[in-house]
Amino acid sequence: MAVRQVLRLGEPLLLEKALTITQFDTPELHALIEDLQDTMQAMNGAGIAAPQIGVSLQVAIFGVDKNPRYPDAEQVPYTVLINPTLRPIGDEIEDGWEGCLSVPGMRGVVPRYARLHYTGFDQYGNAIDRLVSGFHARVVQHECDHLNGILYPMRIADLSQFGFTDVLFPDQDIQDD
Ligand code: NI
């Protein structure tokens, strides 16, 4: 469909709680997901949430094959996740670097739950129910935060580990978002 403009940090809509989807398998929902896919691919993102393209609905997509933005990252299956719920398993927290299409050119270390049970629906209304850990768990937490009006800089515990990607990682060819 179309690559959409991504809203950047500072935009009030990014701080809103997104509305629940009540009807699945509609032309409008499929069109939204196509736009999210096109935009995520064009920007080499690991995930994107509907509020980032200005649509305040509980829809996110994510997936990591081999991604130049995350050269060492584990693979994450491509997933459309709607109306998600997250429940941490245990209280183990892991630190890891994150970036965000709405915070271009920057990275920060964010503490996240290491293990997670998440549920939700795909665009056809099929239930999703997964136990995940590691990078998959991190990506889900990041995207679901977007649906609750939270951006990763708001989660950084140590702001000395937040900065511009090309300054933090001068020797790595990480694409500037
Ligand atoms: Ni993001």
PDB file of C-alpha atoms and ligand atoms in Angstrom:
ATOM      1  CA  MET A   1       0.000   0.000   0.000  1.00  0.00           C
ATOM      2  CA  ALA A   2       2.223   2.800   1.228  1.00  0.00           C
ATOM      3  CA  VAL A   3       5.211   3.767   3.274  1.00  0.00           C
ATOM      4  CA  ARG A   4       3.812   6.113   5.891  1.00  0.00           C
ATOM      5  CA  GLN A   5       5.504   8.931   7.744  1.00  0.00           C
ATOM      6  CA  VAL A   6       6.663   7.801  11.202  1.00  0.00           C
ATOM      7  CA  LEU A   7       5.829  10.126  14.088  1.00  0.00           C
ATOM      8  CA  ARG A   8       8.834  11.123  16.180  1.00  0.00           C
ATOM      9  CA  LEU A   9       9.346  11.492  19.924  1.00  0.00           C
ATOM     10  CA  GLY A  10       7.561  14.655  21.071  1.00  0.00           C
ATOM     11  CA  GLU A  11       4.375  13.958  19.133  1.00  0.00           C
ATOM     12  CA  PRO A  12       1.487  13.841  21.660  1.00  0.00           C
ATOM     13  CA  LEU A  13      -0.248  10.922  19.922  1.00  0.00           C
ATOM     14  CA  LEU A  14       2.721   8.678  20.799  1.00  0.00           C
ATOM     15  CA  LEU A  15       1.877   9.183  24.491  1.00  0.00           C
ATOM     16  CA  GLU A  16      -1.754   8.087  24.206  1.00  0.00           C
ATOM     17  CA  LYS A  17      -3.166   4.707  25.125  1.00  0.00           C
ATOM     18  CA  ALA A  18      -4.334   3.111  21.879  1.00  0.00           C
ATOM     19  CA  LEU A  19      -7.907   1.894  21.405  1.00  0.00           C
ATOM     20  CA  THR A  20      -8.859  -1.787  21.307  1.00  0.00           C
ATOM     21  CA  ILE A  21      -9.702  -3.406  17.946  1.00  0.00           C
ATOM     22  CA  THR A  22     -13.284  -4.686  18.002  1.00  0.00           C
ATOM     23  CA  GLN A  23     -13.629  -6.018  14.425  1.00  0.00           C
ATOM     24  CA  PHE A  24     -11.143  -8.341  12.755  1.00  0.00           C
ATOM     25  CA  ASP A  25     -10.624  -9.260   9.103  1.00  0.00           C
ATOM     26  CA  THR A  26     -11.882  -5.919   7.779  1.00  0.00           C
ATOM     27  CA  PRO A  27     -10.498  -4.093   4.724  1.00  0.00           C
ATOM     28  CA  GLU A  28      -9.474  -1.192   6.970  1.00  0.00           C
ATOM     29  CA  LEU A  29      -7.477  -3.451   9.297  1.00  0.00           C
ATOM     30  CA  HIS A  30      -5.762  -5.239   6.393  1.00  0.00           C
ATOM     31  CA  ALA A  31      -4.865  -1.895   4.816  1.00  0.00           C
ATOM     32  CA  LEU A  32      -3.406  -0.669   8.120  1.00  0.00           C
ATOM     33  CA  ILE A  33      -1.262  -3.796   8.431  1.00  0.00           C
ATOM     34  CA  GLU A  34      -0.010  -3.451   4.849  1.00  0.00           C
ATOM     35  CA  ASP A  35       1.036   0.119   5.574  1.00  0.00           C
ATOM     36  CA  LEU A  36       2.790  -0.985   8.775  1.00  0.00           C
ATOM     37  CA  GLN A  37       4.626  -3.736   6.851  1.00  0.00           C
ATOM     38  CA  ASP A  38       5.677  -1.396   4.056  1.00  0.00           C
ATOM     39  CA  THR A  39       6.876   1.233   6.521  1.00  0.00           C
ATOM     40  CA  MET A  40       8.758  -1.247   8.724  1.00  0.00           C
ATOM     41  CA  GLN A  41      10.483  -2.786   5.688  1.00  0.00           C
ATOM     42  CA  ALA A  42      11.411   0.569   4.204  1.00  0.00           C
ATOM     43  CA  MET A  43      13.029   1.627   7.485  1.00  0.00           C
ATOM     44  CA  ASN A  44      14.543  -1.764   8.356  1.00  0.00           C
ATOM     45  CA  GLY A  45      12.696  -1.856  11.669  1.00  0.00           C
ATOM     46  CA  ALA A  46      12.366  -4.869  13.972  1.00  0.00           C
ATOM     47  CA  GLY A  47       8.817  -3.787  14.717  1.00  0.00           C
ATOM     48  CA  ILE A  48       6.348  -0.966  14.429  1.00  0.00           C
ATOM     49  CA  ALA A  49       3.123  -0.072  16.210  1.00  0.00           C
ATOM     50  CA  ALA A  50       0.098   1.645  14.671  1.00  0.00           C
ATOM     51  CA  PRO A  51       0.426   4.806  16.815  1.00  0.00           C
ATOM     52  CA  GLN A  52       3.819   5.399  15.169  1.00  0.00           C
ATOM     53  CA  ILE A  53       2.035   6.059  11.870  1.00  0.00           C
ATOM     54  CA  GLY A  54      -0.608   8.162  13.590  1.00  0.00           C
ATOM     55  CA  VAL A  55      -3.253   5.467  14.124  1.00  0.00           C
ATOM     56  CA  SER A  56      -4.122   5.079  17.810  1.00  0.00           C
ATOM     57  CA  LEU A  57      -5.223   1.420  17.697  1.00  0.00           C
ATOM     58  CA  GLN A  58      -3.811  -1.652  19.472  1.00  0.00           C
ATOM     59  CA  VAL A  59      -2.036  -3.104  16.451  1.00  0.00           C
ATOM     60  CA  ALA A  60       1.671  -3.879  16.212  1.00  0.00           C
ATOM     61  CA  ILE A  61       3.817  -5.956  13.895  1.00  0.00           C
ATOM     62  CA  PHE A  62       7.317  -7.257  14.469  1.00  0.00           C
ATOM     63  CA  GLY A  63       9.775  -9.793  13.163  1.00  0.00           C
ATOM     64  CA  VAL A  64      13.498 -10.115  12.747  1.00  0.00           C
ATOM     65  CA  ASP A  65      15.080 -12.143  10.010  1.00  0.00           C
ATOM     66  CA  LYS A  66      18.576 -10.837   9.498  1.00  0.00           C
ATOM     67  CA  ASN A  67      18.366  -7.175  10.321  1.00  0.00           C
ATOM     68  CA  PRO A  68      21.197  -4.680   9.709  1.00  0.00           C
ATOM     69  CA  ARG A  69      19.875  -2.618  12.613  1.00  0.00           C
ATOM     70  CA  TYR A  70      20.408  -5.556  14.978  1.00  0.00           C
ATOM     71  CA  PRO A  71      23.328  -7.532  13.519  1.00  0.00           C
ATOM     72  CA  ASP A  72      23.685  -9.846  16.520  1.00  0.00           C
ATOM     73  CA  ALA A  73      19.985 -10.287  17.242  1.00  0.00           C
ATOM     74  CA  GLU A  74      18.187 -13.587  17.495  1.00  0.00           C
ATOM     75  CA  GLN A  75      15.522 -14.203  14.878  1.00  0.00           C
ATOM     76  CA  VAL A  76      11.929 -13.411  15.811  1.00  0.00           C
ATOM     77  CA  PRO A  77       9.004 -14.819  13.777  1.00  0.00           C
ATOM     78  CA  TYR A  78       7.021 -12.277  11.798  1.00  0.00           C
ATOM     79  CA  THR A  79       3.916 -11.542  13.895  1.00  0.00           C
ATOM     80  CA  VAL A  80       0.831  -9.346  13.692  1.00  0.00           C
ATOM     81  CA  LEU A  81      -0.228  -8.705  17.295  1.00  0.00           C
ATOM     82  CA  ILE A  82      -3.546  -7.046  18.144  1.00  0.00           C
ATOM     83  CA  ASN A  83      -5.021  -6.237  21.586  1.00  0.00           C
ATOM     84  CA  PRO A  84      -2.056  -7.797  23.391  1.00  0.00           C
ATOM     85  CA  THR A  85      -1.692  -8.726  27.035  1.00  0.00           C
ATOM     86  CA  LEU A  86       1.730  -9.346  28.580  1.00  0.00           C
ATOM     87  CA  ARG A  87       2.562 -11.233  31.740  1.00  0.00           C
ATOM     88  CA  PRO A  88       6.160 -11.515  32.927  1.00  0.00           C
ATOM     89  CA  ILE A  89       7.321 -14.981  33.937  1.00  0.00           C
ATOM     90  CA  GLY A  90       9.498 -14.599  36.991  1.00  0.00           C
ATOM     91  CA  ASP A  91      11.196 -11.350  37.844  1.00  0.00           C
ATOM     92  CA  GLU A  92      14.472 -11.715  35.957  1.00  0.00           C
ATOM     93  CA  ILE A  93      15.411  -8.470  34.200  1.00  0.00           C
ATOM     94  CA  GLU A  94      17.880  -8.188  31.314  1.00  0.00           C
ATOM     95  CA  ASP A  95      19.544  -5.062  29.976  1.00  0.00           C
ATOM     96  CA  GLY A  96      19.778  -4.655  26.211  1.00  0.00           C
ATOM     97  CA  TRP A  97      20.280  -2.012  23.548  1.00  0.00           C
ATOM     98  CA  GLU A  98      17.165  -0.712  21.805  1.00  0.00           C
ATOM     99  CA  GLY A  99      16.368   1.717  19.074  1.00  0.00           C
ATOM    100  CA  CYS A 100      13.049   2.983  17.778  1.00  0.00           C
ATOM    101  CA  LEU A 101      11.855   4.334  14.444  1.00  0.00           C
ATOM    102  CA  SER A 102      10.299   7.215  16.409  1.00  0.00           C
ATOM    103  CA  VAL A 103      13.667   8.100  17.983  1.00  0.00           C
ATOM    104  CA  PRO A 104      15.853   8.094  14.879  1.00  0.00           C
ATOM    105  CA  GLY A 105      19.622   7.808  15.111  1.00  0.00           C
ATOM    106  CA  MET A 106      19.729   6.876  18.796  1.00  0.00           C
ATOM    107  CA  ARG A 107      20.150   3.811  20.999  1.00  0.00           C
ATOM    108  CA  GLY A 108      19.719   3.192  24.703  1.00  0.00           C
ATOM    109  CA  VAL A 109      20.065   0.359  27.198  1.00  0.00           C
ATOM    110  CA  VAL A 110      16.639  -0.679  28.459  1.00  0.00           C
ATOM    111  CA  PRO A 111      15.874  -3.139  31.272  1.00  0.00           C
ATOM    112  CA  ARG A 112      13.171  -5.619  30.227  1.00  0.00           C
ATOM    113  CA  TYR A 113      11.676  -8.815  31.626  1.00  0.00           C
ATOM    114  CA  ALA A 114      13.702 -11.768  30.388  1.00  0.00           C
ATOM    115  CA  ARG A 115      10.723 -14.128  30.047  1.00  0.00           C
ATOM    116  CA  LEU A 116       7.176 -13.398  29.087  1.00  0.00           C
ATOM    117  CA  HIS A 117       3.769 -14.932  28.394  1.00  0.00           C
ATOM    118  CA  TYR A 118       1.876 -12.917  25.820  1.00  0.00           C
ATOM    119  CA  THR A 119      -1.500 -13.273  24.212  1.00  0.00           C
ATOM    120  CA  GLY A 120      -3.469 -11.402  21.589  1.00  0.00           C
ATOM    121  CA  PHE A 121      -4.934 -11.875  18.124  1.00  0.00           C
ATOM    122  CA  ASP A 122      -3.812 -11.735  14.528  1.00  0.00           C
ATOM    123  CA  GLN A 123      -5.639  -9.681  11.887  1.00  0.00           C
ATOM    124  CA  TYR A 124      -8.137 -12.533  11.271  1.00  0.00           C
ATOM    125  CA  GLY A 125      -9.035 -12.857  14.965  1.00  0.00           C
ATOM    126  CA  ASN A 126      -6.989 -16.026  15.530  1.00  0.00           C
ATOM    127  CA  ALA A 127      -5.650 -16.244  19.068  1.00  0.00           C
ATOM    128  CA  ILE A 128      -1.910 -15.879  19.717  1.00  0.00           C
ATOM    129  CA  ASP A 129      -0.528 -17.385  22.935  1.00  0.00           C
ATOM    130  CA  ARG A 130       3.255 -17.622  23.379  1.00  0.00           C
ATOM    131  CA  LEU A 131       5.950 -18.099  25.974  1.00  0.00           C
ATOM    132  CA  VAL A 132       9.094 -16.250  24.891  1.00  0.00           C
ATOM    133  CA  SER A 133      12.447 -15.062  26.166  1.00  0.00           C
ATOM    134  CA  GLY A 134      15.434 -13.007  25.099  1.00  0.00           C
ATOM    135  CA  PHE A 135      15.174 -10.711  22.097  1.00  0.00           C
ATOM    136  CA  HIS A 136      11.662 -11.891  21.196  1.00  0.00           C
ATOM    137  CA  ALA A 137      10.479 -10.914  24.699  1.00  0.00           C
ATOM    138  CA  ARG A 138      12.264  -7.556  24.379  1.00  0.00           C
ATOM    139  CA  VAL A 139      10.678  -6.719  21.031  1.00  0.00           C
ATOM    140  CA  VAL A 140       7.181  -7.581  22.288  1.00  0.00           C
ATOM    141  CA  GLN A 141       7.629  -5.404  25.376  1.00  0.00           C
ATOM    142  CA  HIS A 142       8.904  -2.498  23.244  1.00  0.00           C
ATOM    143  CA  GLU A 143       5.998  -2.706  20.768  1.00  0.00           C
ATOM    144  CA  CYS A 144       3.330  -3.172  23.448  1.00  0.00           C
ATOM    145  CA  ASP A 145       4.726  -0.153  25.278  1.00  0.00           C
ATOM    146  CA  HIS A 146       3.903   1.890  22.153  1.00  0.00           C
ATOM    147  CA  LEU A 147       0.254   0.830  22.535  1.00  0.00           C
ATOM    148  CA  ASN A 148       0.305   2.227  26.070  1.00  0.00           C
ATOM    149  CA  GLY A 149       1.944   5.531  25.193  1.00  0.00           C
ATOM    150  CA  ILE A 150       5.423   4.584  26.414  1.00  0.00           C
ATOM    151  CA  LEU A 151       8.633   5.074  24.408  1.00  0.00           C
ATOM    152  CA  TYR A 152      11.868   3.289  25.307  1.00  0.00           C
ATOM    153  CA  PRO A 153      13.729   6.404  26.571  1.00  0.00           C
ATOM    154  CA  MET A 154      11.099   6.549  29.345  1.00  0.00           C
ATOM    155  CA  ARG A 155      12.304   3.073  30.470  1.00  0.00           C
ATOM    156  CA  ILE A 156      16.053   3.771  30.504  1.00  0.00           C
ATOM    157  CA  ALA A 157      17.428   3.291  34.008  1.00  0.00           C
ATOM    158  CA  ASP A 158      20.911   4.705  33.347  1.00  0.00           C
ATOM    159  CA  LEU A 159      20.874   7.677  30.975  1.00  0.00           C
ATOM    160  CA  SER A 160      24.655   7.447  30.558  1.00  0.00           C
ATOM    161  CA  GLN A 161      23.789   4.515  28.287  1.00  0.00           C
ATOM    162  CA  PHE A 162      21.726   6.552  25.837  1.00  0.00           C
ATOM    163  CA  GLY A 163      23.092   8.350  22.818  1.00  0.00           C
ATOM    164  CA  PHE A 164      23.560   8.677  19.102  1.00  0.00           C
ATOM    165  CA  THR A 165      24.141   5.391  17.307  1.00  0.00           C
ATOM    166  CA  ASP A 166      27.124   6.545  15.252  1.00  0.00           C
ATOM    167  CA  VAL A 167      28.819   7.963  18.359  1.00  0.00           C
ATOM    168  CA  LEU A 168      28.108   4.922  20.543  1.00  0.00           C
ATOM    169  CA  PHE A 169      29.112   2.392  17.885  1.00  0.00           C
ATOM    170  CA  PRO A 170      31.596   4.150  15.569  1.00  0.00           C
ATOM    171  CA  ASP A 171      33.082   0.891  14.301  1.00  0.00           C
ATOM    172  CA  GLN A 172      29.820  -0.775  13.435  1.00  0.00           C
ATOM    173  CA  ASP A 173      27.937  -0.140  10.267  1.00  0.00           C
ATOM    174  CA  ILE A 174      24.536   0.159  11.907  1.00  0.00           C
ATOM    175  CA  GLN A 175      22.048   1.869   9.673  1.00  0.00           C
ATOM    176  CA  ASP A 176      21.011   5.279  10.872  1.00  0.00           C
ATOM    177  CA  ASP A 177      17.273   5.370  11.300  1.00  0.00           C
TER     178      ASP A 177
HETATM  179 NI    NI B   1       9.610   1.766  18.814  1.00  0.00          NI
END
